[in-house]
Amino acid sequence: MKRILGVLTTICALVGCQPNRAMYQSVDIATFAEIIQDSNVVLLDVRTQSEYEAGHIPNAILIDVTQADFLPKCKQQLPLDKTIALYCRSGNRSKKAAQLLSQKKYTVVELNTGFNSWKGKVEK
């Protein structure tokens, strides 16, 4: 019994010491399209400049997540009091960006399937 209690105590201590994982919401196209209609949402494209120029969702701000200055640019351009709705090409980079921003206390929603699946308006 003492041994079981010791193991449980150790497990509880280890779990309790894990860092808080940042949280963000990953949504489908229909939900994303609805969310970005809200004036309290900032739309962020985290792809490269050339991808953005080839076509992007209207009113999207471009900050490339692969660049070393991604977080400093976000801090300069993105308000903490608004939801950040972001996307990339397929959903991989947007998840990385969502994780980074949510760790910095941003409220984040990301398009889980990326721009490749976007059916709405596109701007060039």
mmCIF file with all atom_site columns, C-alpha atoms in Angstrom:
data_model
loop_
_atom_site.group_PDB
_atom_site.id
_atom_site.type_symbol
_atom_site.label_atom_id
_atom_site.label_alt_id
_atom_site.label_comp_id
_atom_site.label_asym_id
_atom_site.label_entity_id
_atom_site.label_seq_id
_atom_site.pdbx_PDB_ins_code
_atom_site.Cartn_x
_atom_site.Cartn_y
_atom_site.Cartn_z
_atom_site.occupancy
_atom_site.B_iso_or_equiv
_atom_site.pdbx_formal_charge
_atom_site.auth_seq_id
_atom_site.auth_comp_id
_atom_site.auth_asym_id
_atom_site.auth_atom_id
_atom_site.pdbx_PDB_model_num
ATOM 1   C CA . MET A 1 1   ? 0.000   0.000  0.000   1.00 0.00 ? 1   MET A CA 1
ATOM 2   C CA . LYS A 1 2   ? 2.835   2.395  0.862   1.00 0.00 ? 2   LYS A CA 1
ATOM 3   C CA . ARG A 1 3   ? 4.497   1.571  -2.436  1.00 0.00 ? 3   ARG A CA 1
ATOM 4   C CA . ILE A 1 4   ? 1.320   2.325  -4.422  1.00 0.00 ? 4   ILE A CA 1
ATOM 5   C CA . LEU A 1 5   ? 0.863   5.579  -2.535  1.00 0.00 ? 5   LEU A CA 1
ATOM 6   C CA . GLY A 1 6   ? 4.490   6.493  -3.292  1.00 0.00 ? 6   GLY A CA 1
ATOM 7   C CA . VAL A 1 7   ? 4.069   5.790  -7.016  1.00 0.00 ? 7   VAL A CA 1
ATOM 8   C CA . LEU A 1 8   ? 0.842   7.812  -7.138  1.00 0.00 ? 8   LEU A CA 1
ATOM 9   C CA . THR A 1 9   ? 2.505   10.708 -5.323  1.00 0.00 ? 9   THR A CA 1
ATOM 10  C CA . THR A 1 10  ? 5.403   10.656 -7.776  1.00 0.00 ? 10  THR A CA 1
ATOM 11  C CA . ILE A 1 11  ? 3.055   10.612 -10.772 1.00 0.00 ? 11  ILE A CA 1
ATOM 12  C CA . CYS A 1 12  ? 1.007   13.470 -9.359  1.00 0.00 ? 12  CYS A CA 1
ATOM 13  C CA . ALA A 1 13  ? 4.159   15.490 -8.716  1.00 0.00 ? 13  ALA A CA 1
ATOM 14  C CA . LEU A 1 14  ? 5.423   14.935 -12.247 1.00 0.00 ? 14  LEU A CA 1
ATOM 15  C CA . VAL A 1 15  ? 2.107   15.804 -13.868 1.00 0.00 ? 15  VAL A CA 1
ATOM 16  C CA . GLY A 1 16  ? 1.741   18.874 -11.675 1.00 0.00 ? 16  GLY A CA 1
ATOM 17  C CA . CYS A 1 17  ? 5.171   20.122 -12.737 1.00 0.00 ? 17  CYS A CA 1
ATOM 18  C CA . GLN A 1 18  ? 4.480   19.972 -16.457 1.00 0.00 ? 18  GLN A CA 1
ATOM 19  C CA . PRO A 1 19  ? 4.450   23.417 -18.078 1.00 0.00 ? 19  PRO A CA 1
ATOM 20  C CA . ASN A 1 20  ? 1.079   24.726 -19.144 1.00 0.00 ? 20  ASN A CA 1
ATOM 21  C CA . ARG A 1 21  ? 0.592   24.059 -22.809 1.00 0.00 ? 21  ARG A CA 1
ATOM 22  C CA . ALA A 1 22  ? -0.653  26.996 -24.753 1.00 0.00 ? 22  ALA A CA 1
ATOM 23  C CA . MET A 1 23  ? -4.100  26.533 -26.175 1.00 0.00 ? 23  MET A CA 1
ATOM 24  C CA . TYR A 1 24  ? -5.651  27.629 -29.417 1.00 0.00 ? 24  TYR A CA 1
ATOM 25  C CA . GLN A 1 25  ? -8.724  26.640 -31.342 1.00 0.00 ? 25  GLN A CA 1
ATOM 26  C CA . SER A 1 26  ? -8.389  24.763 -34.633 1.00 0.00 ? 26  SER A CA 1
ATOM 27  C CA . VAL A 1 27  ? -11.509 25.120 -36.785 1.00 0.00 ? 27  VAL A CA 1
ATOM 28  C CA . ASP A 1 28  ? -12.962 24.048 -40.128 1.00 0.00 ? 28  ASP A CA 1
ATOM 29  C CA . ILE A 1 29  ? -13.511 26.330 -43.130 1.00 0.00 ? 29  ILE A CA 1
ATOM 30  C CA . ALA A 1 30  ? -17.138 27.217 -42.360 1.00 0.00 ? 30  ALA A CA 1
ATOM 31  C CA . THR A 1 31  ? -16.345 28.189 -38.777 1.00 0.00 ? 31  THR A CA 1
ATOM 32  C CA . PHE A 1 32  ? -13.244 30.129 -39.836 1.00 0.00 ? 32  PHE A CA 1
ATOM 33  C CA . ALA A 1 33  ? -15.230 32.040 -42.480 1.00 0.00 ? 33  ALA A CA 1
ATOM 34  C CA . GLU A 1 34  ? -17.773 32.997 -39.833 1.00 0.00 ? 34  GLU A CA 1
ATOM 35  C CA . ILE A 1 35  ? -15.154 34.000 -37.251 1.00 0.00 ? 35  ILE A CA 1
ATOM 36  C CA . ILE A 1 36  ? -13.275 36.343 -39.590 1.00 0.00 ? 36  ILE A CA 1
ATOM 37  C CA . GLN A 1 37  ? -16.447 38.384 -40.165 1.00 0.00 ? 37  GLN A CA 1
ATOM 38  C CA . ASP A 1 38  ? -16.183 39.707 -36.594 1.00 0.00 ? 38  ASP A CA 1
ATOM 39  C CA . SER A 1 39  ? -14.598 43.175 -36.315 1.00 0.00 ? 39  SER A CA 1
ATOM 40  C CA . ASN A 1 40  ? -12.776 42.040 -33.157 1.00 0.00 ? 40  ASN A CA 1
ATOM 41  C CA . VAL A 1 41  ? -10.797 39.493 -35.155 1.00 0.00 ? 41  VAL A CA 1
ATOM 42  C CA . VAL A 1 42  ? -7.494  40.156 -36.905 1.00 0.00 ? 42  VAL A CA 1
ATOM 43  C CA . LEU A 1 43  ? -6.840  37.928 -39.912 1.00 0.00 ? 43  LEU A CA 1
ATOM 44  C CA . LEU A 1 44  ? -3.245  36.728 -40.193 1.00 0.00 ? 44  LEU A CA 1
ATOM 45  C CA . ASP A 1 45  ? -1.590  34.914 -43.100 1.00 0.00 ? 45  ASP A CA 1
ATOM 46  C CA . VAL A 1 46  ? 1.578   33.155 -41.876 1.00 0.00 ? 46  VAL A CA 1
ATOM 47  C CA . ARG A 1 47  ? 2.815   32.014 -45.299 1.00 0.00 ? 47  ARG A CA 1
ATOM 48  C CA . THR A 1 48  ? 5.655   33.438 -47.353 1.00 0.00 ? 48  THR A CA 1
ATOM 49  C CA . GLN A 1 49  ? 5.507   36.718 -49.290 1.00 0.00 ? 49  GLN A CA 1
ATOM 50  C CA . SER A 1 50  ? 5.300   34.886 -52.634 1.00 0.00 ? 50  SER A CA 1
ATOM 51  C CA . GLU A 1 51  ? 2.444   32.666 -51.421 1.00 0.00 ? 51  GLU A CA 1
ATOM 52  C CA . TYR A 1 52  ? 0.608   35.739 -50.138 1.00 0.00 ? 52  TYR A CA 1
ATOM 53  C CA . GLU A 1 53  ? 1.065   37.576 -53.444 1.00 0.00 ? 53  GLU A CA 1
ATOM 54  C CA . ALA A 1 54  ? -0.252  34.559 -55.365 1.00 0.00 ? 54  ALA A CA 1
ATOM 55  C CA . GLY A 1 55  ? -3.536  34.864 -53.447 1.00 0.00 ? 55  GLY A CA 1
ATOM 56  C CA . HIS A 1 56  ? -4.764  35.476 -49.913 1.00 0.00 ? 56  HIS A CA 1
ATOM 57  C CA . ILE A 1 57  ? -7.961  35.967 -47.957 1.00 0.00 ? 57  ILE A CA 1
ATOM 58  C CA . PRO A 1 58  ? -9.021  39.639 -48.214 1.00 0.00 ? 58  PRO A CA 1
ATOM 59  C CA . ASN A 1 59  ? -7.848  41.886 -45.337 1.00 0.00 ? 59  ASN A CA 1
ATOM 60  C CA . ALA A 1 60  ? -5.214  39.405 -44.162 1.00 0.00 ? 60  ALA A CA 1
ATOM 61  C CA . ILE A 1 61  ? -2.011  40.746 -42.633 1.00 0.00 ? 61  ILE A CA 1
ATOM 62  C CA . LEU A 1 62  ? 1.112   38.876 -43.701 1.00 0.00 ? 62  LEU A CA 1
ATOM 63  C CA . ILE A 1 63  ? 3.688   37.814 -41.110 1.00 0.00 ? 63  ILE A CA 1
ATOM 64  C CA . ASP A 1 64  ? 5.766   34.830 -42.241 1.00 0.00 ? 64  ASP A CA 1
ATOM 65  C CA . VAL A 1 65  ? 6.062   32.293 -39.416 1.00 0.00 ? 65  VAL A CA 1
ATOM 66  C CA . THR A 1 66  ? 9.278   30.864 -40.903 1.00 0.00 ? 66  THR A CA 1
ATOM 67  C CA . GLN A 1 67  ? 11.150  34.140 -40.388 1.00 0.00 ? 67  GLN A CA 1
ATOM 68  C CA . ALA A 1 68  ? 13.212  34.781 -37.261 1.00 0.00 ? 68  ALA A CA 1
ATOM 69  C CA . ASP A 1 69  ? 11.373  38.051 -36.619 1.00 0.00 ? 69  ASP A CA 1
ATOM 70  C CA . PHE A 1 70  ? 7.913   36.452 -36.569 1.00 0.00 ? 70  PHE A CA 1
ATOM 71  C CA . LEU A 1 71  ? 7.184   37.080 -32.878 1.00 0.00 ? 71  LEU A CA 1
ATOM 72  C CA . PRO A 1 72  ? 8.603   40.632 -32.777 1.00 0.00 ? 72  PRO A CA 1
ATOM 73  C CA . LYS A 1 73  ? 6.503   41.552 -35.830 1.00 0.00 ? 73  LYS A CA 1
ATOM 74  C CA . CYS A 1 74  ? 3.435   40.006 -34.216 1.00 0.00 ? 74  CYS A CA 1
ATOM 75  C CA . LYS A 1 75  ? 4.028   41.984 -31.052 1.00 0.00 ? 75  LYS A CA 1
ATOM 76  C CA . GLN A 1 76  ? 4.238   45.205 -33.107 1.00 0.00 ? 76  GLN A CA 1
ATOM 77  C CA . GLN A 1 77  ? 1.246   44.552 -35.363 1.00 0.00 ? 77  GLN A CA 1
ATOM 78  C CA . LEU A 1 78  ? -1.212  42.371 -33.458 1.00 0.00 ? 78  LEU A CA 1
ATOM 79  C CA . PRO A 1 79  ? -3.301  43.621 -30.543 1.00 0.00 ? 79  PRO A CA 1
ATOM 80  C CA . LEU A 1 80  ? -3.559  41.329 -27.523 1.00 0.00 ? 80  LEU A CA 1
ATOM 81  C CA . ASP A 1 81  ? -7.186  42.298 -26.960 1.00 0.00 ? 81  ASP A CA 1
ATOM 82  C CA . LYS A 1 82  ? -8.412  40.872 -30.282 1.00 0.00 ? 82  LYS A CA 1
ATOM 83  C CA . THR A 1 83  ? -8.709  37.310 -31.508 1.00 0.00 ? 83  THR A CA 1
ATOM 84  C CA . ILE A 1 84  ? -6.103  36.346 -34.102 1.00 0.00 ? 84  ILE A CA 1
ATOM 85  C CA . ALA A 1 85  ? -7.481  34.123 -36.878 1.00 0.00 ? 85  ALA A CA 1
ATOM 86  C CA . LEU A 1 86  ? -4.595  32.675 -38.836 1.00 0.00 ? 86  LEU A CA 1
ATOM 87  C CA . TYR A 1 87  ? -3.908  30.361 -41.714 1.00 0.00 ? 87  TYR A CA 1
ATOM 88  C CA . CYS A 1 88  ? -1.127  28.946 -43.856 1.00 0.00 ? 88  CYS A CA 1
ATOM 89  C CA . ARG A 1 89  ? -1.148  26.811 -47.009 1.00 0.00 ? 89  ARG A CA 1
ATOM 90  C CA . SER A 1 90  ? -2.104  23.407 -45.572 1.00 0.00 ? 90  SER A CA 1
ATOM 91  C CA . GLY A 1 91  ? -2.459  23.841 -41.813 1.00 0.00 ? 91  GLY A CA 1
ATOM 92  C CA . ASN A 1 92  ? 1.022   22.863 -40.610 1.00 0.00 ? 92  ASN A CA 1
ATOM 93  C CA . ARG A 1 93  ? 2.684   26.264 -40.261 1.00 0.00 ? 93  ARG A CA 1
ATOM 94  C CA . SER A 1 94  ? -0.514  27.764 -38.874 1.00 0.00 ? 94  SER A CA 1
ATOM 95  C CA . LYS A 1 95  ? -0.457  25.275 -36.011 1.00 0.00 ? 95  LYS A CA 1
ATOM 96  C CA . LYS A 1 96  ? 3.136   26.269 -35.241 1.00 0.00 ? 96  LYS A CA 1
ATOM 97  C CA . ALA A 1 97  ? 2.189   29.966 -35.369 1.00 0.00 ? 97  ALA A CA 1
ATOM 98  C CA . ALA A 1 98  ? -0.918  29.369 -33.246 1.00 0.00 ? 98  ALA A CA 1
ATOM 99  C CA . GLN A 1 99  ? 1.172   27.620 -30.610 1.00 0.00 ? 99  GLN A CA 1
ATOM 100 C CA . LEU A 1 100 ? 3.743   30.439 -30.547 1.00 0.00 ? 100 LEU A CA 1
ATOM 101 C CA . LEU A 1 101 ? 1.130   33.183 -30.308 1.00 0.00 ? 101 LEU A CA 1
ATOM 102 C CA . SER A 1 102 ? -0.992  31.448 -27.710 1.00 0.00 ? 102 SER A CA 1
ATOM 103 C CA . GLN A 1 103 ? 2.127   31.106 -25.552 1.00 0.00 ? 103 GLN A CA 1
ATOM 104 C CA . LYS A 1 104 ? 2.382   34.914 -25.754 1.00 0.00 ? 104 LYS A CA 1
ATOM 105 C CA . LYS A 1 105 ? -1.175  35.237 -24.413 1.00 0.00 ? 105 LYS A CA 1
ATOM 106 C CA . TYR A 1 106 ? -2.931  35.870 -27.729 1.00 0.00 ? 106 TYR A CA 1
ATOM 107 C CA . THR A 1 107 ? -6.359  34.374 -28.297 1.00 0.00 ? 107 THR A CA 1
ATOM 108 C CA . VAL A 1 108 ? -5.878  32.328 -31.464 1.00 0.00 ? 108 VAL A CA 1
ATOM 109 C CA . VAL A 1 109 ? -8.035  30.461 -33.944 1.00 0.00 ? 109 VAL A CA 1
ATOM 110 C CA . GLU A 1 110 ? -6.408  28.642 -36.852 1.00 0.00 ? 110 GLU A CA 1
ATOM 111 C CA . LEU A 1 111 ? -7.812  27.231 -40.062 1.00 0.00 ? 111 LEU A CA 1
ATOM 112 C CA . ASN A 1 112 ? -7.072  23.527 -39.643 1.00 0.00 ? 112 ASN A CA 1
ATOM 113 C CA . THR A 1 113 ? -6.937  22.660 -43.358 1.00 0.00 ? 113 THR A CA 1
ATOM 114 C CA . GLY A 1 114 ? -5.218  25.793 -44.615 1.00 0.00 ? 114 GLY A CA 1
ATOM 115 C CA . PHE A 1 115 ? -5.650  28.112 -47.559 1.00 0.00 ? 115 PHE A CA 1
ATOM 116 C CA . ASN A 1 116 ? -5.608  25.206 -50.038 1.00 0.00 ? 116 ASN A CA 1
ATOM 117 C CA . SER A 1 117 ? -9.119  24.321 -48.906 1.00 0.00 ? 117 SER A CA 1
ATOM 118 C CA . TRP A 1 118 ? -10.420 27.915 -48.745 1.00 0.00 ? 118 TRP A CA 1
ATOM 119 C CA . LYS A 1 119 ? -13.588 28.391 -50.845 1.00 0.00 ? 119 LYS A CA 1
ATOM 120 C CA . GLY A 1 120 ? -14.217 32.069 -50.105 1.00 0.00 ? 120 GLY A CA 1
ATOM 121 C CA . LYS A 1 121 ? -12.982 35.250 -51.782 1.00 0.00 ? 121 LYS A CA 1
ATOM 122 C CA . VAL A 1 122 ? -9.312  35.512 -52.691 1.00 0.00 ? 122 VAL A CA 1
ATOM 123 C CA . GLU A 1 123 ? -7.344  38.694 -53.254 1.00 0.00 ? 123 GLU A CA 1
ATOM 124 C CA . LYS A 1 124 ? -4.106  39.111 -55.237 1.00 0.00 ? 124 LYS A CA 1
#
